[in-house]
Amino acid sequence: MKNIIVFLGNSLFLLSLCISFIGCDDGELYSKELVAFIRNWAGESYTIKRTYMADGTPSVTGLKELKFPVYLTREATVDVEAKIGADESLVAVYNASKGTDYDLFPLEALNISEKVTIPVGQLRSADSIKVTFDCEKLDPGKYLLPLTINSVISKDKGICASTTASTVYYTFTVSLDNINNAKVSVPEGNKIDRSTWSIICDDEPETGFLITNLIDGDRSTDWKGTKNVKGSIVVDMKEEHYLKGLSFYYHNGEGAIRYYDAPTYFQVYVSMDGEKWVAHGQAGRYSYSTSVLENEYGINFFVPVTCRYFKLKIDGVYNISRYGARFAELDAIK
């Protein structure tokens, strides 16, 4: 398993980098034929840290490249040149065989040294294929990068690329922490009109505490979740918006702050279609004062997000073992 971790100021990109290989036909690799192949390997770990300085300047430290050589099944009598490239067509083949839904790794976010030379009399290339990443161009998502030997060139006319060990598959899961938890005030901007919104939740509310209370404009009505349940709230804004963040108003409508059922953490997701969700990180922890009757808190994005849907997964309640999450209004700010 390879892991790439990218820190963005207080925000965090996490790239989980896994490698799998096509199964090899041992007979081919141990035959007397002259075959170029990529050797299987595993268990290495890499990290990249991407940070923003206080003035907003990006900084990247850590791993800058991945390397791997190309091998021959036997010594060649002349030099052999092998060329490597990304094969986009293999993404659909891989997904169909594995039941996955990876997208092609953004080719504009990487650079590949495309060829290596295996010197005469050697079994391994003198240099390595090098892959470097431009993490600033990576969006959150699940990606597949198939790298394959697409040609071998030599005066030894019998040489060919392996039919079973010429491709290595890198899978990436890129996640993003885009939440500025140092700022819990309502984001600067304008609240979006909620008159056409729809809202649902997978946690059935107690009688009278409907999920639609969160968008009814009445701060005296609440939604109240079930104790020990971390429900998810999904909002369809009916059209795309450029969001600076979200806000929620905590007031139980009974004339007093009851901090023990206040939400303390949210996992925040956005989507364009309501099907494919992008995680933007965890928001919290929020501090509640029993001396203040009304509190409105903000979820601030470091970088504004364009989306039609957003989802809040309750990830913590002050006393979730006795009370479900409870608050009165939910807004989005553009």
mmCIF file of C-alpha atoms in Angstrom:
data_model
loop_
_atom_site.group_PDB
_atom_site.id
_atom_site.type_symbol
_atom_site.label_atom_id
_atom_site.label_comp_id
_atom_site.label_asym_id
_atom_site.label_seq_id
_atom_site.Cartn_x
_atom_site.Cartn_y
_atom_site.Cartn_z
ATOM 1 C CA MET A 1 0.000 0.000 0.000
ATOM 2 C CA LYS A 2 1.317 3.418 -0.918
ATOM 3 C CA ASN A 3 -0.024 6.524 0.800
ATOM 4 C CA ILE A 4 0.341 10.114 -0.337
ATOM 5 C CA ILE A 5 -0.740 12.664 2.248
ATOM 6 C CA VAL A 6 -1.089 16.258 1.156
ATOM 7 C CA PHE A 7 -1.609 18.963 3.782
ATOM 8 C CA LEU A 8 -3.220 22.210 2.631
ATOM 9 C CA GLY A 9 -2.681 24.652 5.521
ATOM 10 C CA ASN A 10 -5.084 23.368 8.127
ATOM 11 C CA SER A 11 -6.667 21.435 5.312
ATOM 12 C CA LEU A 12 -5.637 17.998 4.245
ATOM 13 C CA PHE A 13 -5.522 16.113 0.978
ATOM 14 C CA LEU A 14 -5.208 12.381 1.421
ATOM 15 C CA LEU A 15 -4.163 10.263 -1.527
ATOM 16 C CA SER A 16 -4.223 6.545 -0.882
ATOM 17 C CA LEU A 17 -2.036 4.951 -3.532
ATOM 18 C CA CYS A 18 -2.506 1.234 -4.079
ATOM 19 C CA ILE A 19 -0.764 -0.931 -6.639
ATOM 20 C CA SER A 20 -2.103 -4.076 -8.254
ATOM 21 C CA PHE A 21 -0.764 -6.097 -11.091
ATOM 22 C CA ILE A 22 -2.050 -8.301 -13.857
ATOM 23 C CA GLY A 23 -1.332 -11.908 -13.007
ATOM 24 C CA CYS A 24 1.788 -13.227 -14.687
ATOM 25 C CA ASP A 25 2.198 -16.373 -16.696
ATOM 26 C CA ASP A 26 5.363 -17.712 -15.079
ATOM 27 C CA GLY A 27 6.028 -19.781 -18.173
ATOM 28 C CA GLU A 28 6.443 -16.654 -20.290
ATOM 29 C CA LEU A 29 8.814 -14.923 -17.890
ATOM 30 C CA TYR A 30 10.969 -18.009 -17.335
ATOM 31 C CA SER A 31 11.126 -19.077 -20.954
ATOM 32 C CA LYS A 32 14.141 -18.537 -23.197
ATOM 33 C CA GLU A 33 12.256 -15.880 -25.156
ATOM 34 C CA LEU A 34 13.500 -12.296 -24.857
ATOM 35 C CA VAL A 35 10.634 -10.501 -23.106
ATOM 36 C CA ALA A 36 10.487 -7.047 -21.451
ATOM 37 C CA PHE A 37 8.383 -6.823 -18.308
ATOM 38 C CA ILE A 38 7.655 -4.823 -15.162
ATOM 39 C CA ARG A 39 8.433 -6.693 -11.951
ATOM 40 C CA ASN A 40 5.774 -6.872 -9.245
ATOM 41 C CA TRP A 41 6.524 -5.102 -5.990
ATOM 42 C CA ALA A 42 4.560 -3.903 -2.951
ATOM 43 C CA GLY A 43 4.854 -2.602 0.596
ATOM 44 C CA GLU A 44 6.436 0.786 -0.164
ATOM 45 C CA SER A 45 5.033 4.013 1.255
ATOM 46 C CA TYR A 46 5.287 7.589 0.022
ATOM 47 C CA THR A 47 4.094 10.944 1.345
ATOM 48 C CA ILE A 48 3.642 14.382 -0.145
ATOM 49 C CA LYS A 49 2.753 17.361 2.013
ATOM 50 C CA ARG A 50 1.055 20.306 0.388
ATOM 51 C CA THR A 51 0.656 23.350 2.585
ATOM 52 C CA TYR A 52 -0.439 26.960 2.353
ATOM 53 C CA MET A 53 1.643 29.523 4.164
ATOM 54 C CA ALA A 54 -0.003 32.232 6.233
ATOM 55 C CA ASP A 55 0.041 34.539 3.202
ATOM 56 C CA GLY A 56 -1.657 31.920 1.014
ATOM 57 C CA THR A 57 1.498 30.793 -0.785
ATOM 58 C CA PRO A 58 1.416 27.056 -1.579
ATOM 59 C CA SER A 59 4.276 24.831 -0.454
ATOM 60 C CA VAL A 60 4.892 21.180 -1.352
ATOM 61 C CA THR A 61 7.358 18.950 0.496
ATOM 62 C CA GLY A 62 8.023 15.225 0.610
ATOM 63 C CA LEU A 63 7.986 12.730 -2.236
ATOM 64 C CA LYS A 64 8.391 14.260 -5.670
ATOM 65 C CA GLU A 65 8.480 11.164 -7.853
ATOM 66 C CA LEU A 66 7.962 7.425 -8.176
ATOM 67 C CA LYS A 67 10.501 5.211 -9.922
ATOM 68 C CA PHE A 68 10.541 1.705 -11.350
ATOM 69 C CA PRO A 69 12.863 -0.142 -13.771
ATOM 70 C CA VAL A 70 12.054 -2.420 -16.704
ATOM 71 C CA TYR A 71 13.424 -5.961 -16.831
ATOM 72 C CA LEU A 72 14.310 -8.597 -19.429
ATOM 73 C CA THR A 73 13.830 -12.339 -19.103
ATOM 74 C CA ARG A 74 17.380 -12.925 -20.397
ATOM 75 C CA GLU A 75 20.421 -10.899 -21.342
ATOM 76 C CA ALA A 76 20.197 -9.211 -24.728
ATOM 77 C CA THR A 77 23.060 -9.153 -27.218
ATOM 78 C CA VAL A 78 22.342 -5.470 -27.957
ATOM 79 C CA ASP A 79 20.804 -2.528 -26.092
ATOM 80 C CA VAL A 80 17.024 -2.571 -25.601
ATOM 81 C CA GLU A 81 14.883 0.551 -25.335
ATOM 82 C CA ALA A 82 11.490 0.299 -23.602
ATOM 83 C CA LYS A 83 8.850 3.001 -23.730
ATOM 84 C CA ILE A 84 6.162 3.438 -21.070
ATOM 85 C CA GLY A 85 2.923 5.395 -21.232
ATOM 86 C CA ALA A 86 -0.483 5.756 -19.640
ATOM 87 C CA ASP A 87 -3.104 3.605 -21.371
ATOM 88 C CA GLU A 88 -6.494 5.290 -21.012
ATOM 89 C CA SER A 89 -8.349 2.357 -22.585
ATOM 90 C CA LEU A 90 -7.434 0.085 -19.683
ATOM 91 C CA VAL A 91 -9.483 2.117 -17.169
ATOM 92 C CA ALA A 92 -12.797 0.801 -18.513
ATOM 93 C CA VAL A 93 -11.395 -2.730 -18.742
ATOM 94 C CA TYR A 94 -10.142 -2.574 -15.152
ATOM 95 C CA ASN A 95 -13.436 -1.187 -13.827
ATOM 96 C CA ALA A 96 -15.434 -3.857 -15.619
ATOM 97 C CA SER A 97 -13.266 -6.676 -14.279
ATOM 98 C CA LYS A 98 -13.032 -5.360 -10.712
ATOM 99 C CA GLY A 99 -16.492 -3.821 -10.333
ATOM 100 C CA THR A 100 -14.961 -0.422 -9.569
ATOM 101 C CA ASP A 101 -15.673 3.082 -10.843
ATOM 102 C CA TYR A 102 -12.284 4.783 -11.092
ATOM 103 C CA ASP A 103 -11.699 7.782 -13.311
ATOM 104 C CA LEU A 104 -8.502 8.145 -15.299
ATOM 105 C CA PHE A 105 -5.820 9.884 -13.255
ATOM 106 C CA PRO A 106 -5.595 13.461 -14.594
ATOM 107 C CA LEU A 107 -2.742 13.283 -17.076
ATOM 108 C CA GLU A 108 -2.120 17.008 -16.744
ATOM 109 C CA ALA A 109 -1.206 16.375 -13.087
ATOM 110 C CA LEU A 110 1.733 14.077 -13.827
ATOM 111 C CA ASN A 111 4.872 13.845 -15.891
ATOM 112 C CA ILE A 112 6.336 10.535 -17.081
ATOM 113 C CA SER A 113 9.881 9.931 -18.300
ATOM 114 C CA GLU A 114 8.706 7.693 -21.090
ATOM 115 C CA LYS A 115 11.699 5.495 -21.918
ATOM 116 C CA VAL A 116 14.559 3.550 -20.385
ATOM 117 C CA THR A 117 17.470 1.577 -21.825
ATOM 118 C CA ILE A 118 18.499 -1.925 -20.813
ATOM 119 C CA PRO A 119 22.202 -2.219 -21.744
ATOM 120 C CA VAL A 120 23.621 -5.165 -23.576
ATOM 121 C CA GLY A 121 24.320 -8.073 -21.247
ATOM 122 C CA GLN A 122 22.002 -6.736 -18.504
ATOM 123 C CA LEU A 123 18.608 -7.861 -17.162
ATOM 124 C CA ARG A 124 17.514 -4.509 -15.766
ATOM 125 C CA SER A 125 17.319 -1.003 -17.189
ATOM 126 C CA ALA A 126 20.201 1.290 -16.297
ATOM 127 C CA ASP A 127 17.753 4.033 -15.420
ATOM 128 C CA SER A 128 14.179 4.021 -14.140
ATOM 129 C CA ILE A 129 10.850 5.237 -15.362
ATOM 130 C CA LYS A 130 10.120 8.354 -13.298
ATOM 131 C CA VAL A 131 6.634 9.644 -12.541
ATOM 132 C CA THR A 132 6.267 13.058 -10.906
ATOM 133 C CA PHE A 133 3.027 14.576 -9.632
ATOM 134 C CA ASP A 134 1.662 18.111 -9.658
ATOM 135 C CA CYS A 135 -0.601 17.850 -6.612
ATOM 136 C CA GLU A 136 -1.991 21.339 -7.078
ATOM 137 C CA LYS A 137 -3.902 20.050 -10.131
ATOM 138 C CA LEU A 138 -5.543 17.127 -8.297
ATOM 139 C CA ASP A 139 -9.224 17.310 -7.395
ATOM 140 C CA PRO A 140 -10.762 14.942 -4.842
ATOM 141 C CA GLY A 141 -11.826 11.661 -6.391
ATOM 142 C CA LYS A 142 -10.910 8.046 -7.132
ATOM 143 C CA TYR A 143 -8.410 7.596 -9.939
ATOM 144 C CA LEU A 144 -6.678 4.816 -11.828
ATOM 145 C CA LEU A 145 -3.349 5.215 -13.605
ATOM 146 C CA PRO A 146 -2.409 2.251 -15.832
ATOM 147 C CA LEU A 147 1.219 2.490 -16.938
ATOM 148 C CA THR A 148 2.188 0.017 -19.635
ATOM 149 C CA ILE A 149 5.119 -0.927 -21.841
ATOM 150 C CA ASN A 150 3.835 0.280 -25.197
ATOM 151 C CA SER A 151 6.926 -0.528 -27.245
ATOM 152 C CA VAL A 152 10.350 -2.185 -27.107
ATOM 153 C CA ILE A 153 13.016 -1.289 -29.647
ATOM 154 C CA SER A 154 16.144 -3.332 -30.323
ATOM 155 C CA LYS A 155 18.163 -4.845 -33.140
ATOM 156 C CA ASP A 156 17.375 -8.174 -31.489
ATOM 157 C CA LYS A 157 14.302 -8.814 -33.581
ATOM 158 C CA GLY A 158 12.911 -11.496 -31.288
ATOM 159 C CA ILE A 159 12.202 -9.157 -28.395
ATOM 160 C CA CYS A 160 8.648 -8.261 -27.315
ATOM 161 C CA ALA A 161 6.756 -6.860 -24.328
ATOM 162 C CA SER A 162 5.240 -9.332 -21.911
ATOM 163 C CA THR A 163 1.596 -10.124 -22.548
ATOM 164 C CA THR A 164 0.930 -10.576 -18.820
ATOM 165 C CA ALA A 165 3.402 -8.361 -16.928
ATOM 166 C CA SER A 166 3.731 -5.200 -18.989
ATOM 167 C CA THR A 167 1.229 -3.043 -17.069
ATOM 168 C CA VAL A 168 1.106 -1.735 -13.522
ATOM 169 C CA TYR A 169 -2.071 -0.186 -12.126
ATOM 170 C CA TYR A 170 -1.927 2.646 -9.612
ATOM 171 C CA THR A 171 -5.161 3.513 -7.838
ATOM 172 C CA PHE A 172 -5.565 6.845 -6.083
ATOM 173 C CA THR A 173 -8.164 8.036 -3.621
ATOM 174 C CA VAL A 174 -7.835 11.810 -3.312
ATOM 175 C CA SER A 175 -9.685 13.367 -0.397
ATOM 176 C CA LEU A 176 -9.759 16.976 0.681
ATOM 177 C CA ASP A 177 -10.078 18.839 3.951
ATOM 178 C CA ASN A 178 -11.370 22.180 2.745
ATOM 179 C CA ILE A 179 -12.812 23.295 6.089
ATOM 180 C CA ASN A 180 -11.294 26.242 7.940
ATOM 181 C CA ASN A 181 -11.970 25.159 11.509
ATOM 182 C CA ALA A 182 -10.125 28.184 12.861
ATOM 183 C CA LYS A 183 -13.136 30.200 11.775
ATOM 184 C CA VAL A 184 -16.587 29.259 13.117
ATOM 185 C CA SER A 185 -18.381 32.534 12.369
ATOM 186 C CA VAL A 186 -20.906 32.674 9.528
ATOM 187 C CA PRO A 187 -19.060 32.985 6.179
ATOM 188 C CA GLU A 188 -19.067 36.440 4.628
ATOM 189 C CA GLY A 189 -21.498 36.681 1.742
ATOM 190 C CA ASN A 190 -25.198 36.262 1.040
ATOM 191 C CA LYS A 191 -27.505 33.509 2.217
ATOM 192 C CA ILE A 192 -29.095 31.631 -0.674
ATOM 193 C CA ASP A 193 -32.875 31.686 -1.085
ATOM 194 C CA ARG A 194 -34.194 28.375 0.273
ATOM 195 C CA SER A 195 -37.762 28.570 -1.042
ATOM 196 C CA THR A 196 -37.188 25.878 -3.690
ATOM 197 C CA TRP A 197 -34.889 23.641 -1.659
ATOM 198 C CA SER A 198 -35.646 20.064 -0.702
ATOM 199 C CA ILE A 199 -34.082 18.368 2.315
ATOM 200 C CA ILE A 200 -34.001 14.777 3.536
ATOM 201 C CA CYS A 201 -32.356 12.865 6.350
ATOM 202 C CA ASP A 202 -31.741 9.163 6.961
ATOM 203 C CA ASP A 203 -32.432 9.641 10.689
ATOM 204 C CA GLU A 204 -36.167 9.613 11.455
ATOM 205 C CA PRO A 205 -36.969 12.624 13.646
ATOM 206 C CA GLU A 206 -39.034 12.604 16.787
ATOM 207 C CA THR A 207 -42.653 13.707 16.358
ATOM 208 C CA GLY A 208 -42.781 17.418 15.563
ATOM 209 C CA PHE A 209 -39.053 17.721 14.922
ATOM 210 C CA LEU A 210 -39.187 17.388 11.133
ATOM 211 C CA ILE A 211 -36.087 17.714 8.983
ATOM 212 C CA THR A 212 -37.920 20.376 6.926
ATOM 213 C CA ASN A 213 -37.854 22.588 10.036
ATOM 214 C CA LEU A 214 -34.236 23.338 9.148
ATOM 215 C CA ILE A 215 -35.273 25.332 6.077
ATOM 216 C CA ASP A 216 -38.632 26.779 7.175
ATOM 217 C CA GLY A 217 -37.261 30.183 8.234
ATOM 218 C CA ASP A 218 -38.607 29.744 11.759
ATOM 219 C CA ARG A 219 -35.909 29.663 14.431
ATOM 220 C CA SER A 220 -38.370 28.382 17.019
ATOM 221 C CA THR A 221 -38.802 25.053 15.188
ATOM 222 C CA ASP A 222 -36.095 22.389 15.362
ATOM 223 C CA TRP A 223 -34.959 19.152 13.821
ATOM 224 C CA LYS A 224 -33.973 16.559 16.362
ATOM 225 C CA GLY A 225 -32.147 13.352 15.543
ATOM 226 C CA THR A 226 -32.065 10.055 17.370
ATOM 227 C CA LYS A 227 -29.608 9.421 20.191
ATOM 228 C CA ASN A 228 -26.583 7.312 19.254
ATOM 229 C CA VAL A 229 -27.347 7.864 15.554
ATOM 230 C CA LYS A 230 -25.046 9.883 13.291
ATOM 231 C CA GLY A 231 -27.534 10.773 10.583
ATOM 232 C CA SER A 232 -26.859 12.420 7.221
ATOM 233 C CA ILE A 233 -28.727 15.505 6.023
ATOM 234 C CA VAL A 234 -28.913 16.024 2.243
ATOM 235 C CA VAL A 235 -29.988 19.319 0.650
ATOM 236 C CA ASP A 236 -30.880 19.841 -3.003
ATOM 237 C CA MET A 237 -30.587 23.559 -3.784
ATOM 238 C CA LYS A 238 -32.203 22.881 -7.228
ATOM 239 C CA GLU A 239 -29.463 24.784 -9.030
ATOM 240 C CA GLU A 240 -25.706 25.163 -8.888
ATOM 241 C CA HIS A 241 -24.176 27.726 -6.554
ATOM 242 C CA TYR A 242 -20.666 28.900 -5.740
ATOM 243 C CA LEU A 243 -20.579 28.293 -1.999
ATOM 244 C CA LYS A 244 -18.305 30.045 0.457
ATOM 245 C CA GLY A 245 -19.680 27.883 3.239
ATOM 246 C CA LEU A 246 -22.693 26.884 5.319
ATOM 247 C CA SER A 247 -24.253 28.010 8.566
ATOM 248 C CA PHE A 248 -26.507 26.466 11.172
ATOM 249 C CA TYR A 249 -28.544 28.116 13.890
ATOM 250 C CA TYR A 250 -28.706 26.362 17.238
ATOM 251 C CA HIS A 251 -31.757 27.171 19.347
ATOM 252 C CA ASN A 252 -34.109 24.609 20.775
ATOM 253 C CA GLY A 253 -37.159 26.868 20.923
ATOM 254 C CA GLU A 254 -37.621 26.331 24.641
ATOM 255 C CA GLY A 255 -35.999 29.503 25.887
ATOM 256 C CA ALA A 256 -32.645 28.053 26.884
ATOM 257 C CA ILE A 257 -29.525 26.654 25.298
ATOM 258 C CA ARG A 258 -29.241 22.918 25.908
ATOM 259 C CA TYR A 259 -25.661 22.333 24.862
ATOM 260 C CA TYR A 260 -25.829 18.577 25.532
ATOM 261 C CA ASP A 261 -27.697 17.915 22.267
ATOM 262 C CA ALA A 262 -25.632 20.361 20.197
ATOM 263 C CA PRO A 263 -23.802 18.961 17.145
ATOM 264 C CA THR A 264 -20.032 19.173 17.649
ATOM 265 C CA TYR A 265 -18.733 17.737 14.369
ATOM 266 C CA PHE A 266 -19.999 17.413 10.792
ATOM 267 C CA GLN A 267 -18.534 15.610 7.803
ATOM 268 C CA VAL A 268 -19.176 17.876 4.812
ATOM 269 C CA TYR A 269 -19.828 16.626 1.258
ATOM 270 C CA VAL A 270 -20.868 18.316 -1.979
ATOM 271 C CA SER A 271 -22.183 16.969 -5.270
ATOM 272 C CA MET A 272 -23.263 18.144 -8.700
ATOM 273 C CA ASP A 273 -25.728 15.296 -9.305
ATOM 274 C CA GLY A 274 -26.644 13.911 -5.873
ATOM 275 C CA GLU A 275 -24.925 10.629 -6.742
ATOM 276 C CA LYS A 276 -21.191 11.264 -6.781
ATOM 277 C CA TRP A 277 -20.120 12.987 -3.582
ATOM 278 C CA VAL A 278 -16.875 14.782 -2.804
ATOM 279 C CA ALA A 279 -15.792 14.901 0.842
ATOM 280 C CA HIS A 280 -14.482 18.294 1.962
ATOM 281 C CA GLY A 281 -13.517 17.363 5.487
ATOM 282 C CA GLN A 282 -14.736 17.538 9.051
ATOM 283 C CA ALA A 283 -16.182 20.730 10.511
ATOM 284 C CA GLY A 284 -16.004 21.313 14.305
ATOM 285 C CA ARG A 285 -15.547 21.493 17.191
ATOM 286 C CA TYR A 286 -18.198 24.034 18.115
ATOM 287 C CA SER A 287 -18.349 25.630 21.547
ATOM 288 C CA TYR A 288 -21.705 26.391 23.120
ATOM 289 C CA SER A 289 -22.347 28.847 25.915
ATOM 290 C CA THR A 290 -25.248 28.343 28.314
ATOM 291 C CA SER A 291 -25.306 32.093 28.857
ATOM 292 C CA VAL A 292 -26.128 32.877 25.220
ATOM 293 C CA LEU A 293 -29.676 32.193 24.066
ATOM 294 C CA GLU A 294 -29.081 32.221 20.327
ATOM 295 C CA ASN A 295 -26.005 31.025 18.477
ATOM 296 C CA GLU A 296 -25.332 30.790 14.756
ATOM 297 C CA TYR A 297 -22.215 28.988 13.589
ATOM 298 C CA GLY A 298 -20.472 28.834 10.265
ATOM 299 C CA ILE A 299 -18.754 26.148 8.216
ATOM 300 C CA ASN A 300 -16.148 28.026 6.160
ATOM 301 C CA PHE A 301 -14.481 26.605 3.056
ATOM 302 C CA PHE A 302 -10.850 27.523 2.440
ATOM 303 C CA VAL A 303 -11.648 27.434 -1.283
ATOM 304 C CA PRO A 304 -15.251 28.113 -2.444
ATOM 305 C CA VAL A 305 -17.063 25.152 -3.986
ATOM 306 C CA THR A 306 -19.463 24.925 -6.929
ATOM 307 C CA CYS A 307 -22.245 22.403 -6.311
ATOM 308 C CA ARG A 308 -25.992 21.796 -6.419
ATOM 309 C CA TYR A 309 -26.207 19.408 -3.461
ATOM 310 C CA PHE A 310 -24.552 19.388 -0.078
ATOM 311 C CA LYS A 311 -24.601 16.820 2.687
ATOM 312 C CA LEU A 312 -23.862 17.070 6.387
ATOM 313 C CA LYS A 313 -23.153 13.855 8.255
ATOM 314 C CA ILE A 314 -23.517 14.303 11.994
ATOM 315 C CA ASP A 315 -20.149 13.177 13.292
ATOM 316 C CA GLY A 316 -20.498 14.154 16.911
ATOM 317 C CA VAL A 317 -22.991 15.431 19.485
ATOM 318 C CA TYR A 318 -22.077 16.857 22.869
ATOM 319 C CA ASN A 319 -23.811 13.925 24.614
ATOM 320 C CA ILE A 320 -24.827 11.563 21.812
ATOM 321 C CA SER A 321 -25.319 8.613 24.167
ATOM 322 C CA ARG A 322 -28.350 10.403 25.654
ATOM 323 C CA TYR A 323 -29.431 12.860 22.979
ATOM 324 C CA GLY A 324 -29.621 13.150 19.221
ATOM 325 C CA ALA A 325 -28.317 16.174 17.333
ATOM 326 C CA ARG A 326 -30.616 19.179 17.434
ATOM 327 C CA PHE A 327 -30.605 22.561 15.728
ATOM 328 C CA ALA A 328 -33.065 24.955 14.103
ATOM 329 C CA GLU A 329 -31.907 26.377 10.744
ATOM 330 C CA LEU A 330 -29.480 25.460 7.975
ATOM 331 C CA ASP A 331 -28.229 27.909 5.337
ATOM 332 C CA ALA A 332 -25.735 28.097 2.491
ATOM 333 C CA ILE A 333 -23.708 31.245 1.795
ATOM 334 C CA LYS A 334 -22.511 32.371 -1.618
#
